[in-house]
Short mmCIF file of C-alpha atoms in Angstrom, two decimals:
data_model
loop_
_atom_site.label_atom_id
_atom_site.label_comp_id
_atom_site.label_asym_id
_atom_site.label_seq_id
_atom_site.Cartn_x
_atom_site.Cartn_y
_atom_site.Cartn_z
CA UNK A 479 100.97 -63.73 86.27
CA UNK A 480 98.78 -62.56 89.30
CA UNK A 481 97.13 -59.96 89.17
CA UNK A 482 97.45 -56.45 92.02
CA UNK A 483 95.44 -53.50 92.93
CA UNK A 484 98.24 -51.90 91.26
CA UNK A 485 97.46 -53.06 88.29
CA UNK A 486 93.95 -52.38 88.57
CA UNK A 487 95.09 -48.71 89.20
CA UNK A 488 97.16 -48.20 86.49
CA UNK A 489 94.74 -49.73 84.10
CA UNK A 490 92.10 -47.27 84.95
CA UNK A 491 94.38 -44.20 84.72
CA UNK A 492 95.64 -45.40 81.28
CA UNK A 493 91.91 -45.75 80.27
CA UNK A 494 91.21 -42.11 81.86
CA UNK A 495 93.98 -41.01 79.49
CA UNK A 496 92.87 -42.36 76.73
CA UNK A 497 89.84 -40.99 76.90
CA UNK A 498 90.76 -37.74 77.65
CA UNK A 499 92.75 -37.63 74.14
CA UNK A 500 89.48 -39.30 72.77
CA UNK A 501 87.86 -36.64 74.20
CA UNK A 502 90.24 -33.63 73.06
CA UNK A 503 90.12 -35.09 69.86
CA UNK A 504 86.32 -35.27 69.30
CA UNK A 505 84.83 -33.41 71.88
CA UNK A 506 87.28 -30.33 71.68
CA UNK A 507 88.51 -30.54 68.35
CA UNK A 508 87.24 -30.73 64.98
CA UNK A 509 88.72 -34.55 63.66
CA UNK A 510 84.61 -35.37 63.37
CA UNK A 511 84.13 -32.27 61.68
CA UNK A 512 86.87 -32.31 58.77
CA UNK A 513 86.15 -35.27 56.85
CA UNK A 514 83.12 -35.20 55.74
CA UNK A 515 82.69 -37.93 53.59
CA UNK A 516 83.23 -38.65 50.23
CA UNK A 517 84.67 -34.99 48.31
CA UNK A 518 84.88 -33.51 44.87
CA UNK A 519 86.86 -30.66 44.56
CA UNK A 520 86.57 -27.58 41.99
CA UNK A 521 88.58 -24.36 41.85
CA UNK A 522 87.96 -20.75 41.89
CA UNK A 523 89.65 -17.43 41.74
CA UNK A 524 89.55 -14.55 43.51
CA UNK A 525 91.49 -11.03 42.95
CA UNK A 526 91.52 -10.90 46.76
CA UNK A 527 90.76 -13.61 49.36
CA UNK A 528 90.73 -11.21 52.40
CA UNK A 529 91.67 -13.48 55.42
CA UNK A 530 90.16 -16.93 53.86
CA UNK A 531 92.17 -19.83 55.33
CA UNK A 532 92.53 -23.52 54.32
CA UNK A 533 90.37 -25.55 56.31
CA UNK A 534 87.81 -22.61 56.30
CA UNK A 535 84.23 -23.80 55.95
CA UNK A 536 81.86 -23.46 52.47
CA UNK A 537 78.46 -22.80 53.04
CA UNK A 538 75.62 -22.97 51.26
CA UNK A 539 72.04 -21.59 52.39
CA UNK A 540 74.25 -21.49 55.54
CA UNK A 541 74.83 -25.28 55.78
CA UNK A 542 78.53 -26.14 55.96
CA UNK A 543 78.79 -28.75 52.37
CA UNK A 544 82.85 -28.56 52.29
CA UNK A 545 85.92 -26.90 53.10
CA UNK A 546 89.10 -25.08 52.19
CA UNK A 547 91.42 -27.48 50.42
CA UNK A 548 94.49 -25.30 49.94
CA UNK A 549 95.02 -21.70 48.63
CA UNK A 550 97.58 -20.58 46.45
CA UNK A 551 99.04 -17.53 44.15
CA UNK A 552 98.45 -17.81 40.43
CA UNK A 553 101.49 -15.21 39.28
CA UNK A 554 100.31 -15.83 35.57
CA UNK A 555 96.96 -14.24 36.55
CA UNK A 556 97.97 -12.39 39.82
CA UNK A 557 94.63 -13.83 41.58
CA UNK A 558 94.33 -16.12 44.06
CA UNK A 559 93.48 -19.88 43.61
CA UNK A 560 91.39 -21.33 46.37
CA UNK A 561 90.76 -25.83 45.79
CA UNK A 562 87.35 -26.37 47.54
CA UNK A 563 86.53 -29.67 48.57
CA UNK A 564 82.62 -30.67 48.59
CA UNK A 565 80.30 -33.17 49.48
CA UNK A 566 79.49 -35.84 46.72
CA UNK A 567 75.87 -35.63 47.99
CA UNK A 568 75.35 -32.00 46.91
CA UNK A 569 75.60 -31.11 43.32
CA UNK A 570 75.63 -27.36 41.72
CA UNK A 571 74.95 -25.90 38.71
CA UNK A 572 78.22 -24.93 36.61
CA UNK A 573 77.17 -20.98 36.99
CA UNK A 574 77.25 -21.03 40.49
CA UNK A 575 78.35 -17.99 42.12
CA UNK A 576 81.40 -17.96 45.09
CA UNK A 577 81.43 -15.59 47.55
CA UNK A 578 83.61 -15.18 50.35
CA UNK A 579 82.27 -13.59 53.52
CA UNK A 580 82.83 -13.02 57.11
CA UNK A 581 81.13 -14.71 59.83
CA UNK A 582 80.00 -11.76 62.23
CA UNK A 583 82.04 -8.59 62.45
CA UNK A 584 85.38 -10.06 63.71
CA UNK A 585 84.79 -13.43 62.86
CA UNK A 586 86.23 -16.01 60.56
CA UNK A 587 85.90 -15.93 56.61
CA UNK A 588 83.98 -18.72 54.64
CA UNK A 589 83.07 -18.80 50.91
CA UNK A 590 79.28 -19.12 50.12
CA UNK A 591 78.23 -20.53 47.45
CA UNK A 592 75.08 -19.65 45.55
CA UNK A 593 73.77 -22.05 42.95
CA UNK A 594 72.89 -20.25 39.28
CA UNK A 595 70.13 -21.72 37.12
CA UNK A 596 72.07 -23.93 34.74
CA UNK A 597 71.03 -27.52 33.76
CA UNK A 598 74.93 -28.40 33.41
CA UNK A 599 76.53 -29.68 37.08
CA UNK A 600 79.94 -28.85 38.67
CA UNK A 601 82.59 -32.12 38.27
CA UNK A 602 85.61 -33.08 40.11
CA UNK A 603 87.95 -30.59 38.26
CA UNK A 604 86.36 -27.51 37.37
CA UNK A 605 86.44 -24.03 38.16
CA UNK A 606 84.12 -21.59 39.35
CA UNK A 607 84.21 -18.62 36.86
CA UNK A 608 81.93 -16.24 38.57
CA UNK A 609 83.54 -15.19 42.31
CA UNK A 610 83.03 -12.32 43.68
CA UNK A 611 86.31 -11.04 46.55
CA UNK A 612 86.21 -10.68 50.20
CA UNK A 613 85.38 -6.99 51.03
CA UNK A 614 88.19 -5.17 52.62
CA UNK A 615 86.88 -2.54 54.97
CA UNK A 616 89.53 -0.09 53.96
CA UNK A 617 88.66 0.02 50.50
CA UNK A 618 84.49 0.56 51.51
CA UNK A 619 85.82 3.25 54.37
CA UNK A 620 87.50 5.26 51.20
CA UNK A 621 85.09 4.56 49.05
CA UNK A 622 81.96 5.84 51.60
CA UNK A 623 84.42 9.05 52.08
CA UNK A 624 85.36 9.89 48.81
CA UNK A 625 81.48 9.57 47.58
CA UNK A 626 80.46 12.10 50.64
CA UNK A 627 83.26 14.20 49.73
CA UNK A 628 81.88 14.60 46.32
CA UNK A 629 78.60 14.53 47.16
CA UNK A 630 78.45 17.05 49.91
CA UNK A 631 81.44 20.07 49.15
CA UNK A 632 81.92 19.64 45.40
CA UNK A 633 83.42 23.38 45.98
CA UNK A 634 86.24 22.01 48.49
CA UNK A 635 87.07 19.07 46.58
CA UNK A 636 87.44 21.52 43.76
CA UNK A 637 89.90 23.22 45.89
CA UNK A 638 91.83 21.04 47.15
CA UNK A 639 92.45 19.52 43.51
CA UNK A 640 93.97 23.28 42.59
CA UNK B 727 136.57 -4.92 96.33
CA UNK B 728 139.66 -6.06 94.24
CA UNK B 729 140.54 -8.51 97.00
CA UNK B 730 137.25 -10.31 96.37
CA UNK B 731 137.25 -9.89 92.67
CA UNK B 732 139.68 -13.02 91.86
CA UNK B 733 137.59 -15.15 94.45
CA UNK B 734 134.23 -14.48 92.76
CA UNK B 735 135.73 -15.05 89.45
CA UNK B 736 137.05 -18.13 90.55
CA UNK B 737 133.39 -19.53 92.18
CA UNK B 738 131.62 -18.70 88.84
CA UNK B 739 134.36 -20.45 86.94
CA UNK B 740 133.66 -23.35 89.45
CA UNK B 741 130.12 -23.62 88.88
CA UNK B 742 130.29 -22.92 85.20
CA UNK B 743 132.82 -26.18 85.11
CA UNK B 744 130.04 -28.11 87.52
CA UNK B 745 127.21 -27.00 85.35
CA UNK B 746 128.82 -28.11 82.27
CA UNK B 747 130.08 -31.74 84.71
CA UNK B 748 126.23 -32.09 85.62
CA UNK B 749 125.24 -31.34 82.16
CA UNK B 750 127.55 -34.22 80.70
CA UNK B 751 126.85 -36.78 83.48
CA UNK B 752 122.69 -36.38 82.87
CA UNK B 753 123.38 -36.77 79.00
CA UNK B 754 125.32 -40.26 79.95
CA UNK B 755 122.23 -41.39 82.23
CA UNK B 756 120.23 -40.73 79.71
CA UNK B 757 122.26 -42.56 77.21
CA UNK B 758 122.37 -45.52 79.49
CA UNK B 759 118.60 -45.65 80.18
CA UNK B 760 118.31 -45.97 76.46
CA UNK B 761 120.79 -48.65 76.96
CA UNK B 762 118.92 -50.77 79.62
CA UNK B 763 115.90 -50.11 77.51
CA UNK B 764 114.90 -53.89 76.52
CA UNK B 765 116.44 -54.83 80.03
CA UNK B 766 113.94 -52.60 81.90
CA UNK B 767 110.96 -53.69 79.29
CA UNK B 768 111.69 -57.19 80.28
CA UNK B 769 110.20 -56.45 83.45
CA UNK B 770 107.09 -54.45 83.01
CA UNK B 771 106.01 -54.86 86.56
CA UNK B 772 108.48 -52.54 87.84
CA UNK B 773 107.31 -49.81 85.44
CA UNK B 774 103.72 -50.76 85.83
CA UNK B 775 104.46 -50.26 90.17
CA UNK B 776 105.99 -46.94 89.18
CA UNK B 777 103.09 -45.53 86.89
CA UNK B 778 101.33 -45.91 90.19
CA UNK B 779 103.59 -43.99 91.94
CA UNK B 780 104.77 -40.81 89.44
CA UNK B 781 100.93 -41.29 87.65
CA UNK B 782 98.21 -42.83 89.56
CA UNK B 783 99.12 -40.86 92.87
CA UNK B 784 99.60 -37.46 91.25
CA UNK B 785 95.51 -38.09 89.92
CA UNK B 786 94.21 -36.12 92.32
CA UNK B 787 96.45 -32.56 92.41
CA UNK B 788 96.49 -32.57 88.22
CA UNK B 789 92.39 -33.50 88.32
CA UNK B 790 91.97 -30.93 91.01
CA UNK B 791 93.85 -28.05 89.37
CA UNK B 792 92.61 -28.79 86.21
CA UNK B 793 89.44 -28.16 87.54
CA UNK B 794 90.29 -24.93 88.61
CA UNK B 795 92.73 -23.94 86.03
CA UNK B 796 89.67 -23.87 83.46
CA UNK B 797 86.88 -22.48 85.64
CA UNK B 798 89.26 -19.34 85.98
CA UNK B 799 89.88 -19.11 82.65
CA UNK B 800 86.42 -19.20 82.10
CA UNK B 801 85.89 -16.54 84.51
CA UNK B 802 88.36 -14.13 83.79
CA UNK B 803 87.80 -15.37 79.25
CA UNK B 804 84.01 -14.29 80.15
CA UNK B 805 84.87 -10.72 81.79
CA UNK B 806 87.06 -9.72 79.08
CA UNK B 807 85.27 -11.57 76.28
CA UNK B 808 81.77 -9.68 76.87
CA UNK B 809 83.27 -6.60 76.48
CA UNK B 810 83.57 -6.87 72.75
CA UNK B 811 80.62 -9.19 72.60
CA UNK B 812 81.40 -11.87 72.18
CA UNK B 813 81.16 -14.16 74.87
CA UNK B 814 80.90 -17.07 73.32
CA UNK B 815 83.84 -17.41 72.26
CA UNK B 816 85.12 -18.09 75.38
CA UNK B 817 84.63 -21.89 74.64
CA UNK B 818 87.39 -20.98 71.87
CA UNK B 819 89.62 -19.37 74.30
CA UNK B 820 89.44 -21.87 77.34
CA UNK B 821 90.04 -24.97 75.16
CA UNK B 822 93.02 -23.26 73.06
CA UNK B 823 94.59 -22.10 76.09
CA UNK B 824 94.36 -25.23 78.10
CA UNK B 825 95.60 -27.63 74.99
CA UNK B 826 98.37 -25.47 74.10
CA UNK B 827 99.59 -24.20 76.87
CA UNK B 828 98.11 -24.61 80.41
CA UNK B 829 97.85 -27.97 79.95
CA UNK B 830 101.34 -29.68 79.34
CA UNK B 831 103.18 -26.76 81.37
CA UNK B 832 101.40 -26.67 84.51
CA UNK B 833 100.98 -30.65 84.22
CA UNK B 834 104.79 -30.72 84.10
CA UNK B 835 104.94 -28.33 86.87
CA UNK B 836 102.98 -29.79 89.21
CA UNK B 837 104.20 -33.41 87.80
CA UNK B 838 107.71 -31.46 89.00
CA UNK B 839 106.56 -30.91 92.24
CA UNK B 840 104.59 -34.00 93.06
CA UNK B 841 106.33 -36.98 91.47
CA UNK B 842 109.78 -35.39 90.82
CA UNK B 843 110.63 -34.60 94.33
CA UNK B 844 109.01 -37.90 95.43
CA UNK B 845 112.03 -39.49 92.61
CA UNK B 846 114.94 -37.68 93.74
CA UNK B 847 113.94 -37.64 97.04
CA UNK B 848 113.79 -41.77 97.04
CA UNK B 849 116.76 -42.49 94.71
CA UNK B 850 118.97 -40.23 96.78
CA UNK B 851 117.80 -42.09 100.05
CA UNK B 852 118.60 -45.08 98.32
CA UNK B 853 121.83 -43.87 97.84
CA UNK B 854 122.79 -42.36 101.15
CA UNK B 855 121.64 -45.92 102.64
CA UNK B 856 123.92 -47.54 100.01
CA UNK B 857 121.07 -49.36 98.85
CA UNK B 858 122.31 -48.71 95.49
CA UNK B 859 125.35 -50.13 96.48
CA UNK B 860 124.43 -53.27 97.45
CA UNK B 861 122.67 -53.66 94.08
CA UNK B 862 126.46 -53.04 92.06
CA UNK B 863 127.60 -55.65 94.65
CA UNK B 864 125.13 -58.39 93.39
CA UNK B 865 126.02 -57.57 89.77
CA UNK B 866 122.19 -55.55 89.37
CA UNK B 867 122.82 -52.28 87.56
CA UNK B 868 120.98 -49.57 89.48
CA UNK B 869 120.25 -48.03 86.21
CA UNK B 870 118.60 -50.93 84.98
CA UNK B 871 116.81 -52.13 88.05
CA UNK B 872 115.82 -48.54 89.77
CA UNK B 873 116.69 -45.06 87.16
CA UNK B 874 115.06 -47.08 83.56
CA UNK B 875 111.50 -47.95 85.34
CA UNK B 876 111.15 -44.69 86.67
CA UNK B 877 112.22 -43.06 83.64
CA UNK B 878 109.71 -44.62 81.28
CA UNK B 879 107.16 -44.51 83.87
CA UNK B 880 107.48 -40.78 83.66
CA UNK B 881 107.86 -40.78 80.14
CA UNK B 882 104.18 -42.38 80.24
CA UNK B 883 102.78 -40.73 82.70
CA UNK B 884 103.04 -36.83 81.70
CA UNK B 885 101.28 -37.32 78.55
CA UNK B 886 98.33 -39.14 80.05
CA UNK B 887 98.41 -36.33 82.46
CA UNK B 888 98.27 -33.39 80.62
CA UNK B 889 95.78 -34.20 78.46
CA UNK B 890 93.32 -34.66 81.52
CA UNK B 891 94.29 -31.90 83.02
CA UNK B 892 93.21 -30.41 79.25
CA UNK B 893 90.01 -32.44 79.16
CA UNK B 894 89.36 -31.61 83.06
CA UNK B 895 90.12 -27.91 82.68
CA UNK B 896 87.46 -27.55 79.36
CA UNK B 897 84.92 -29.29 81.76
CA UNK B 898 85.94 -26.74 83.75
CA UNK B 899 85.57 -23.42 81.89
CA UNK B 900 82.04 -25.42 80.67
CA UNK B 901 80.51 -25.75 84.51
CA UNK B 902 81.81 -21.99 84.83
CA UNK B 903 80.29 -20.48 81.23
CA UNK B 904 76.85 -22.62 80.71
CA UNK B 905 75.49 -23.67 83.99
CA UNK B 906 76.76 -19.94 86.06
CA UNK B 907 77.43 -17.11 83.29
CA UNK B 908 74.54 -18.67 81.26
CA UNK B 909 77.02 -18.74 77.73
CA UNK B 910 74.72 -20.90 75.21
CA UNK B 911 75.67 -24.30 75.46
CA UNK B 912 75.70 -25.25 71.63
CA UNK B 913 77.83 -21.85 70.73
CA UNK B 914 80.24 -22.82 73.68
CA UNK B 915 81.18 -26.41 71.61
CA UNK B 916 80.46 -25.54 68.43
CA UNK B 917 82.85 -22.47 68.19
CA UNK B 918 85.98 -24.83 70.24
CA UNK B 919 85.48 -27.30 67.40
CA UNK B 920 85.49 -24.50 64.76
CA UNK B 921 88.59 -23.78 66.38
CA UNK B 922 90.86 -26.34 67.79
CA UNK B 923 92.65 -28.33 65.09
CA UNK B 924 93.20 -32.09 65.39
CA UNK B 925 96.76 -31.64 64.33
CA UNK B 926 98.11 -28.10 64.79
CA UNK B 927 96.47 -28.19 68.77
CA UNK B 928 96.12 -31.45 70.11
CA UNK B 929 98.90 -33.11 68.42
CA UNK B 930 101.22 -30.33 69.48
CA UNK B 931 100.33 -30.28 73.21
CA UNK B 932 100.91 -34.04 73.52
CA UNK B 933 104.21 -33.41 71.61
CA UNK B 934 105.20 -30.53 74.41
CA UNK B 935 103.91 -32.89 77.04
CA UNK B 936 105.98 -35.66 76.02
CA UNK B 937 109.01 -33.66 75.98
CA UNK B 938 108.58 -32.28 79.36
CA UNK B 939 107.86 -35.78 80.74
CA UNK B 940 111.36 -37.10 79.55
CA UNK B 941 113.26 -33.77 80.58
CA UNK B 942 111.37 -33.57 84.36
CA UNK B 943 112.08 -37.12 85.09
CA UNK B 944 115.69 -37.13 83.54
CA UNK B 945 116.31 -34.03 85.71
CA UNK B 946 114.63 -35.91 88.83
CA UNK B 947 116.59 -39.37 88.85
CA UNK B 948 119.82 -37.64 87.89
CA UNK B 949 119.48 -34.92 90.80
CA UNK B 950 118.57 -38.38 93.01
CA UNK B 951 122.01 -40.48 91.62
CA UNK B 952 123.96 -37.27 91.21
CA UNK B 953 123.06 -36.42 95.37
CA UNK B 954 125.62 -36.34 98.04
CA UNK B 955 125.13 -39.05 100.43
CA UNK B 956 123.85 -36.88 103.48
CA UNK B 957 120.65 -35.45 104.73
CA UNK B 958 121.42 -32.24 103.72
CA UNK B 959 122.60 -33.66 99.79
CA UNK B 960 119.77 -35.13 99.52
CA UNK B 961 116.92 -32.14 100.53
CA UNK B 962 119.26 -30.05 98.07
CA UNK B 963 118.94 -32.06 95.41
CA UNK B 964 114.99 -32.41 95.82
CA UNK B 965 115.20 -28.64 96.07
CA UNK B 966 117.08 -28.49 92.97
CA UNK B 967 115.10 -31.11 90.97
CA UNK B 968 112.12 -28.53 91.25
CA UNK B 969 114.09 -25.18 90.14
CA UNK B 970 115.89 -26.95 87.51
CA UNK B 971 112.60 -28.73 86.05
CA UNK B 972 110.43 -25.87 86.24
CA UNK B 973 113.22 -23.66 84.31
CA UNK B 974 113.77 -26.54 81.90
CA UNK B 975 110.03 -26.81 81.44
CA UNK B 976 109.38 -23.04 80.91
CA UNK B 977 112.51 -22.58 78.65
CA UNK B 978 111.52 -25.77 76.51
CA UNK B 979 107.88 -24.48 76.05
CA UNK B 980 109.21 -21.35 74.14
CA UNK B 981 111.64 -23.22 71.73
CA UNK B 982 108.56 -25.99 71.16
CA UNK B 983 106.37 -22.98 70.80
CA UNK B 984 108.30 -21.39 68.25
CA UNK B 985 108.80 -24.38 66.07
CA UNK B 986 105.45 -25.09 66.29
CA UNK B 987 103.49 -21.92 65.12
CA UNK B 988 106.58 -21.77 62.66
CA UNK B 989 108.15 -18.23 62.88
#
């Protein structure tokens, strides 16, 4: 089969296709950034999760050591059960506290994990029995008002109980 | 008024009967390039020459837009963006826009302008010279020999496209936020990879793209076969190849768009 400038063409525009989806996908997305390695996963639950997604990061110290596995309603309990997936290379103690908090004022939720003081180290399987919930701003913006309320005007709160 | 009344009821009747015609005579073409497909793999130069033509030649207009497409994006991202501050985002917002949307839809506009037109406008010639014709005459199906090659060419083509146009148009929105607005160059990548999911973003614009690729061909060749034989059938039909593919496109990406984000 001989060979045209054709050819030659199309070759290098399927190449520059290619590696424009290599691109997208490494460059752009996050397909380096989701598996990271070898995982152990451990549960936790939360009365309230806020806005935490799957796929969500978990920091520690601010270093990203997992992510989200999947999230999903516990009706026995009515909390929330988040999997975690983390990095086989970093182990915690089994009192190790999970928060979840909010990167920045509108940005994204993560859980942060802070490690206790326990010889005893998290395995594939277990749960995280100390969390502590996302904070929903609503609930602080009542809470901030009621406590000036009261603090302030005890006569008018007085009042408008009668 | 009443006079014309029964005459305007009968043209819409007419073209709702030719729409539904045209809609049942593209279906069979594209049942019969499905039918000629291992004829029309037998002979890959023909859809190699054809790549050239629908994907190689429309290079430049898709690498050029692209280009612009982001850096706009970037521009107009960064004006609203700072306002809440957060401008660094706007790597976020440039990259999601582009490989979502922007990308495969103005790819398979411009695709419709550029390489569409250049189908029907060819196919139909070959027609009105009877070129296609000769080819029943020697026992060579047209479909097989001329529609199949351009089909799967096209079918190729618009995915490749789109996502550099995608790839072009984030280089874009980069040259426009680092280098000239001065966006930190780390936040700018790290924040569109925080972002833009493998499967849910990517995946899903090559999915749209790959749709529009088989619907703006299909709608090219069969405005080309479907052409009447004249001058004037034939610069119709071109004309009609790029209202009907820019519709289909626009109407598809809502329906793909829904199923996708799953409402």
């Amino acid at each position: 089969m001989e060979r045209t400038t054709i050819d030659l063409w199309v070759g290098v525009f399927v190449a520059l296709g290619l590696a424009a989806i290599f691109g997208l996908a490494l460059k752009v997305g996050n397909l380096t950034s989701s598996n990271i390695g070898e995982t152990y996963t451990v549960t936790a639950a939360f009365e309230n999760i806020g806005g935490l997604k799957p796929h969500a990061p978990v920091k520690s110290a601010g270093v990203v050591i997992g992510r989200v596995d999947g999230i999903v309603f516990d009706s026995k309990d009515y909390e929330a059960k988040v999997t975690i997936k983390l990095d086989k290379r970093y182990k915690f103690p089994t009192d190790t506290f999970a928060n979840i908090y909010t990167a920045g004022l509108l940005g994204e939720q993560y859980i942060g994990l802070e490690a206790g003081g326990e010889d005893a180290q998290l395995k594939n399987g277990d749960k995280i029995s100390h969390t502590q919930d996302a904070v929903v701003l609503e609930k602080l913006i009542s809470q901030f008002l009621y406590s000036k309320a009261s603090d302030n005007k005890p006569s008018d709160s007085t009042k408008a109980a009668e | 008024m009443l006079k014309g009344l029964p005459k305007a009821l009968a043209g819409l009747g007419n073209r709702t009967i030719e729409g539904i015609w045209r809609i049942g005579a593209g279906a069979r073409l594209f049942f019969y390039i499905w039918f000629y497909l291992l004829e029309s793999f037998k002979r890959p130069r023909l859809i190699v020459r054809e790549i050239y033509a629908t994907g190689v030649l429309s290079l430049l207009i898709i690498v050029v837009s692209a280009f612009f497409v982001g850096m706009v994006l970037g521009l107009q991202g960064y004006n609203t963006l700072q306002k809440y501050g957060s401008s660094e985002a706007i790597g976020v917002l440039v990259a999601l826009s582009l490989v979502r949307e922007l990308g495969p839809v103005v790819t398979a506009l411009l695709f419709a302008g550029r390489a569409g037109t250049a189908i029907t406008a060819e196919i139909g010639l070959m027609k009105a010279t009877e070129q296609l014709s000769a080819m029943e005459m020697m026992a060579v199906s047209p479909v097989a020999r001329v529609i199949a090659p351009r089909f799967w060419a096209g079918f190729i083509s618009m995915p490749i496209l789109a996502a550099l146009f995608s790839m072009v148009g984030v280089l874009g929105g980069y040259f426009v936020a680092v280098p000239i607005i001065g966006v930190d160059a780390g936040a700018f990548w790290s924040q569109m990879q925080a972002s833009v999911d493998f499967r849910d973003d990517i995946v899903n614009g090559i999915i749209k793209s790959l749709v529009f690729g088989v619907v703006c061909t299909l709608i090219a060749l069969f405005e080309g076969y479907d052409a009447p034989p004249t001058a004037e059938g034939v610069s119709r039909a071109t004309t009609r190849t790029v209202v009907n593919s820019s519709l289909a496109v626009l109407g598809l990406d809502f329906i793909l768009t829904a199923f996708m984000i799953g409402a």
